[in-house]
Amino acid sequence: MTAIKLCGMMSESDIRKANELMPEYAGFVFFEKSSRNLSPERALELKEKLSGSIKAVGVFVDADESFVKELIDNGTIDAAQLHGNEEDDYIRRLKDAGIYVIKAIRVRDDESLKKAETSPADMILLDAGMGGGERFNWEMLRDFKRKYFLAGGLDPENVRQAIESLHPYGVDVSSGIETGGRKDSGKMEKFVENVRGTAGQEKAGRFGIHGGQYIPETLMNAVIELEKAYNHYKNDPEFNRELSDLLNDYAGRPSRLYYAEKMTKDLGGAKIYLKREDLNHTGSHKINNVLGQALLAKKMGKTRLIAETGAGQHGVATATAAALLGMECVVFMGKEDTERQALNVYRMKLLGADVIPVTTGTATLKDAVSECMREWTKRIDDTHYCLGSVMGPHPFPTIVRDFQSVISREIKEQILEREGRLPSAVIACVGGGSNAIGSFYNFIEDKEVRLIGCEAAGRGIDTFETAATVNTGKLGIFHGMKSYFCQDEYGQIAPVYSISAGLDYPGIGPEHAHLHDIGRAQYVPVTDDEAVEAFEYLSRTEGIIPAIESAHAVSYAIKLAPSMSSDDIIVVTISGRGDKDCASIARYRGENINE
Amino acid sequence: MSKIYKAFLDKKAFIPFITCGDPDLDTTKEIIRELEKNGADLIELGIPFSDPTAEGPVIQGANIRALSNGITTDDIFEMVREIRAEVTVPMVFMTYANVVFSYGIDSFFARCAKAGMDGIILPDVPFEEKTEFECYAERHGIDFVSMVAPTSEERIERIAQNAKGFIYIVSSLGVTGERSSINSSVKELVGKVKKSAKVPCAVGFGISTPQQAAEMAQIADGAIVGSAIVRIIGQYGKDAPYHVGEFVRSIKSAYPSF
């Protein structure tokens, strides 16, 4: 959601209107040369009438530090916004005094943007610097990385466009909601409505700026129908009972939370627990989502499942569910992946599925997804696209996340039972991000739990042979969603690489992109070498052969644990088992074995 | 208002599609000349994308050929600007959301306007997501063309009422590509669209022979032919312009008189 700051509040009626509209921030100006200048006494009177849910921001131009502190201390303002030539040290001193500092920067050129990027302030506000409401060239902000308030020339008419093209953290308006130098309640209302309107009420399935439904018209009614069915069945006791029976009796849930004592002792530091999704039926977390979607599809009257697969884990899980529920199944798999994961191809065929090798593009996971989308547009009536990760158009990222969130629900119960407290960190590997979001979801509100996603860096994030989307990609639109993607300067999707077929994808799910934006989760790159070492380490140390995907998460845990204290707990999700990878890891080590 | 309406003025429009830079931009220019000369009323120019999810194998192939030649969006703008001095036929781009988004939506449409383009078709931007693109397109006088599919049903009215330029009616399920026959339900679909539409509508997807094109133009306000032309370009490469011209002439001669 885009934050709103209504600035230059001057009268009781301005405050009343603000209390009605509930912007996140309201601004009081303390600058004698401004027509909106308030005396400290007057500001306090207004502040006392302002809703406690709206933060009051004092706007200053090269004011005495003591003046700013005084207004904070007596409760006139909750934050300080600096519009003068305040130096970084000035800002640091206010911050040290516990004051939330917003630094306004006049955007004129790249240099001012650089200054904005490196300012020590808690938040920055990018302003045309004209005061009178002139707009600066928005184009300059396209590649600007930091969170910011957009200001200067905004009004009810253009704010929607500004948000849609720039996605600022917040928007700041003053003269744009005035008529004849006074706040105009009609304009204030229109401004807020237009911001909120863009903020997700009209657009389905947004996670911050990410997500959405960027798909051909042919598929629109299919995803709308899916959303309706899901919203119905997710609250249906009969559906939930059936699903929970399948998860428990068939898939073997709950999965174990195993204390890796040898690993803990060997690394010295945080206590390490492994969430054993590898012990599920079919050998990975994929079955959680597949059983949910297959059951939903069956309730919707679909008789055929199609699915993409990278490493083959999702394909095997889908073929399994289709066999169990008596449905037809077609799995699309990059030709290259059918070669590196030949065993899984055989398993799928054994389960009665058709496996179609995809030869287009890079012949890997992304091409399998594209081919599934093409297939779905050909045949919608009887077919459900059983998407395997928290990606694609809405409602898939939500549906898959909900079905996978059983992982973190169990972790939470299990760790509380074992240790009586929450873990310090939860670590999972991220391709599209389904096991990671499943592992994170029920901890998102527990701010003390660090959430760490491990991306496949391939041969390194400074090479072209990588699949580390958050670390090397940029915002884009692909496979039905807005999120981060590895791409070139013209938006052509990059051919990514990882030793792990399951993480070898140029994008990341939109909810992860959002968790990254708001700083709630951290995404770290792990190279092929590091993952293979972790694969071998866990096998030797704990007698558990993890999937090479999961080994990325193990690798980061090996790095992190020694830096933490023995009071800390790390939970690492072992998303799948590594039998499928033995031949290719042997090859990586220069040994050829027959499968 | 763009020039698109002119394509449908007093005639049934014939709308060919080609992928820019397949096999190279000089040939693309030559093909555009041939298309206009042989009676194209509106030309759809594809900007290649690495992963065109709405295309069948023929147009996918053209995208790969163009990109492997290193063709960029900027090269295409430049080519269009140059050819615009010679041709007057309305032209629209067909590409994917990320090509426009990564260029900067506003900059992209500013360049479109400068180069003399009239409209844009983005098959992965449905009605719900179009504002993000359309508001900029409008600012620069570029029509954002909406699509209607056989599955659109109750969505048709909303899409058609708000459509600009022309409405692209997808004849059948699936991706682009030649089909031996086109489902007879197209007529019904066109009827539904026409009830709410304020702009002309043209049918595309699967139209490959002069007879099919003529039949669709009879039902709607125009017909779009893509894969059949792109296949000829794939087959003849640099020699394609002449063969494409011949093919277009054969379609136009089968066309119904207005």
Tab-separated table of N, CA, C and O in Angstrom, chain A residues 221-262:
chain	number	residue	atom	x	y	z
A	221	ASN	N	-10.918	-15.801	-17.612
A	221	ASN	CA	-12.039	-16.413	-16.904
A	221	ASN	C	-11.625	-17.688	-16.171
A	221	ASN	O	-12.212	-18.027	-15.144
A	222	ALA	N	-10.598	-18.362	-16.668
A	222	ALA	CA	-10.118	-19.564	-15.978
A	222	ALA	C	-9.538	-19.214	-14.610
A	222	ALA	O	-9.808	-19.892	-13.618
A	223	VAL	N	-8.744	-18.129	-14.541
A	223	VAL	CA	-8.181	-17.779	-13.224
A	223	VAL	C	-9.243	-17.170	-12.305
A	223	VAL	O	-9.185	-17.347	-11.085
A	224	ILE	N	-10.221	-16.505	-12.908
A	224	ILE	CA	-11.302	-15.956	-12.086
A	224	ILE	C	-12.129	-17.097	-11.483
A	224	ILE	O	-12.463	-17.105	-10.304
A	225	GLU	N	-12.401	-18.094	-12.326
A	225	GLU	CA	-13.156	-19.272	-11.867
A	225	GLU	C	-12.375	-19.995	-10.763
A	225	GLU	O	-12.932	-20.413	-9.749
A	226	LEU	N	-11.069	-20.110	-10.961
A	226	LEU	CA	-10.220	-20.778	-9.970
A	226	LEU	C	-10.254	-20.027	-8.639
A	226	LEU	O	-10.379	-20.628	-7.567
A	227	GLU	N	-10.174	-18.702	-8.727
A	227	GLU	CA	-10.189	-17.895	-7.506
A	227	GLU	C	-11.499	-18.073	-6.741
A	227	GLU	O	-11.505	-18.240	-5.527
A	228	LYS	N	-12.601	-18.063	-7.507
A	228	LYS	CA	-13.907	-18.231	-6.864
A	228	LYS	C	-13.990	-19.583	-6.175
A	228	LYS	O	-14.435	-19.695	-5.037
A	229	ALA	N	-13.569	-20.627	-6.906
A	229	ALA	CA	-13.649	-21.979	-6.352
A	229	ALA	C	-12.766	-22.079	-5.113
A	229	ALA	O	-13.179	-22.650	-4.094
A	230	TYR	N	-11.570	-21.506	-5.204
A	230	TYR	CA	-10.663	-21.611	-4.058
A	230	TYR	C	-11.244	-20.898	-2.838
A	230	TYR	O	-11.223	-21.431	-1.721
A	231	ASN	N	-11.772	-19.677	-3.074
A	231	ASN	CA	-12.352	-18.935	-1.951
A	231	ASN	C	-13.514	-19.680	-1.319
A	231	ASN	O	-13.747	-19.580	-0.125
A	232	HIS	N	-14.220	-20.442	-2.130
A	232	HIS	CA	-15.314	-21.243	-1.586
A	232	HIS	C	-14.775	-22.430	-0.792
A	232	HIS	O	-15.104	-22.613	0.375
A	233	TYR	N	-13.908	-23.225	-1.431
A	233	TYR	CA	-13.496	-24.483	-0.799
A	233	TYR	C	-12.533	-24.301	0.372
A	233	TYR	O	-12.467	-25.139	1.255
A	234	LYS	N	-11.791	-23.191	0.378
A	234	LYS	CA	-10.828	-23.067	1.488
A	234	LYS	C	-11.554	-22.948	2.831
A	234	LYS	O	-10.971	-23.232	3.870
A	235	ASN	N	-12.809	-22.553	2.799
A	235	ASN	CA	-13.574	-22.475	4.040
A	235	ASN	C	-14.574	-23.622	4.189
A	235	ASN	O	-15.422	-23.603	5.062
A	236	ASP	N	-14.469	-24.590	3.287
A	236	ASP	CA	-15.424	-25.693	3.304
A	236	ASP	C	-14.886	-26.810	4.196
A	236	ASP	O	-13.820	-27.367	3.919
A	237	PRO	N	-15.591	-27.139	5.303
A	237	PRO	CA	-15.062	-28.131	6.251
A	237	PRO	C	-14.809	-29.493	5.594
A	237	PRO	O	-13.820	-30.152	5.901
A	238	GLU	N	-15.699	-29.877	4.684
A	238	GLU	CA	-15.563	-31.170	4.020
A	238	GLU	C	-14.269	-31.210	3.196
A	238	GLU	O	-13.501	-32.171	3.258
A	239	PHE	N	-14.021	-30.145	2.432
A	239	PHE	CA	-12.796	-30.059	1.629
A	239	PHE	C	-11.570	-30.129	2.535
A	239	PHE	O	-10.616	-30.867	2.279
A	240	ASN	N	-11.594	-29.367	3.606
A	240	ASN	CA	-10.440	-29.327	4.496
A	240	ASN	C	-10.203	-30.657	5.203
A	240	ASN	O	-9.060	-31.039	5.432
A	241	ARG	N	-11.288	-31.355	5.499
A	241	ARG	CA	-11.127	-32.673	6.131
A	241	ARG	C	-10.481	-33.649	5.137
A	241	ARG	O	-9.539	-34.367	5.463
A	242	GLU	N	-10.999	-33.634	3.904
A	242	GLU	CA	-10.435	-34.522	2.876
A	242	GLU	C	-8.955	-34.238	2.655
A	242	GLU	O	-8.138	-35.151	2.552
A	243	LEU	N	-8.638	-32.930	2.579
A	243	LEU	CA	-7.248	-32.561	2.312
A	243	LEU	C	-6.355	-32.967	3.481
A	243	LEU	O	-5.274	-33.530	3.296
A	244	SER	N	-6.850	-32.745	4.682
A	244	SER	CA	-6.014	-33.068	5.829
A	244	SER	C	-5.836	-34.582	5.951
A	244	SER	O	-4.758	-35.056	6.318
A	245	ASP	N	-6.857	-35.360	5.592
A	245	ASP	CA	-6.695	-36.827	5.560
A	245	ASP	C	-5.619	-37.229	4.564
A	245	ASP	O	-4.786	-38.094	4.842
A	246	LEU	N	-5.673	-36.620	3.386
A	246	LEU	CA	-4.674	-36.946	2.363
A	246	LEU	C	-3.266	-36.579	2.839
A	246	LEU	O	-2.320	-37.349	2.690
A	247	LEU	N	-3.143	-35.384	3.421
A	247	LEU	CA	-1.821	-34.935	3.864
A	247	LEU	C	-1.269	-35.847	4.958
A	247	LEU	O	-0.090	-36.193	4.958
A	248	ASN	N	-2.149	-36.253	5.865
A	248	ASN	CA	-1.673	-37.066	6.986
A	248	ASN	C	-1.480	-38.531	6.596
A	248	ASN	O	-0.405	-39.088	6.761
A	249	ASP	N	-2.528	-39.139	6.046
A	249	ASP	CA	-2.481	-40.590	5.817
A	249	ASP	C	-1.686	-40.956	4.573
A	249	ASP	O	-1.068	-42.005	4.510
A	250	TYR	N	-1.741	-40.089	3.574
A	250	TYR	CA	-1.118	-40.432	2.292
A	250	TYR	C	0.284	-39.831	2.170
A	250	TYR	O	1.233	-40.521	1.797
A	251	ALA	N	0.388	-38.527	2.513
A	251	ALA	CA	1.683	-37.856	2.325
A	251	ALA	C	2.591	-38.006	3.540
A	251	ALA	O	3.790	-37.751	3.449
A	252	GLY	N	2.017	-38.410	4.673
A	252	GLY	CA	2.859	-38.658	5.843
A	252	GLY	C	3.116	-37.454	6.721
A	252	GLY	O	4.104	-37.396	7.433
A	253	ARG	N	2.234	-36.481	6.679
A	253	ARG	CA	2.418	-35.316	7.547
A	253	ARG	C	1.943	-35.646	8.960
A	253	ARG	O	1.167	-36.584	9.134
A	254	PRO	N	2.306	-34.887	9.965
A	254	PRO	CA	3.289	-33.806	9.883
A	254	PRO	C	4.695	-34.349	9.626
A	254	PRO	O	5.017	-35.442	10.044
A	255	SER	N	5.497	-33.538	8.960
A	255	SER	CA	6.880	-33.961	8.735
A	255	SER	C	7.691	-33.649	9.989
A	255	SER	O	7.332	-32.786	10.780
A	256	ARG	N	8.773	-34.392	10.185
A	256	ARG	CA	9.565	-34.278	11.404
A	256	ARG	C	10.351	-32.971	11.468
A	256	ARG	O	10.791	-32.463	10.431
A	257	LEU	N	10.496	-32.456	12.692
A	257	LEU	CA	11.474	-31.396	12.921
A	257	LEU	C	12.601	-32.073	13.693
A	257	LEU	O	12.441	-32.469	14.848
A	258	TYR	N	13.722	-32.229	13.034
A	258	TYR	CA	14.810	-33.047	13.582
A	258	TYR	C	15.937	-32.175	14.106
A	258	TYR	O	16.400	-31.257	13.424
A	259	TYR	N	16.351	-32.452	15.348
A	259	TYR	CA	17.478	-31.708	15.925
A	259	TYR	C	18.778	-32.299	15.371
A	259	TYR	O	19.108	-33.445	15.652
A	260	ALA	N	19.501	-31.512	14.595
A	260	ALA	CA	20.739	-31.986	13.974
A	260	ALA	C	21.888	-31.765	14.951
A	260	ALA	O	22.642	-30.795	14.869
A	261	GLU	N	22.009	-32.690	15.885
A	261	GLU	CA	22.931	-32.516	17.003
A	261	GLU	C	24.390	-32.544	16.542
A	261	GLU	O	25.203	-31.724	16.963
A	262	LYS	N	24.708	-33.481	15.675
A	262	LYS	CA	26.105	-33.596	15.227
A	262	LYS	C	26.536	-32.335	14.474
A	262	LYS	O	27.619	-31.819	14.650
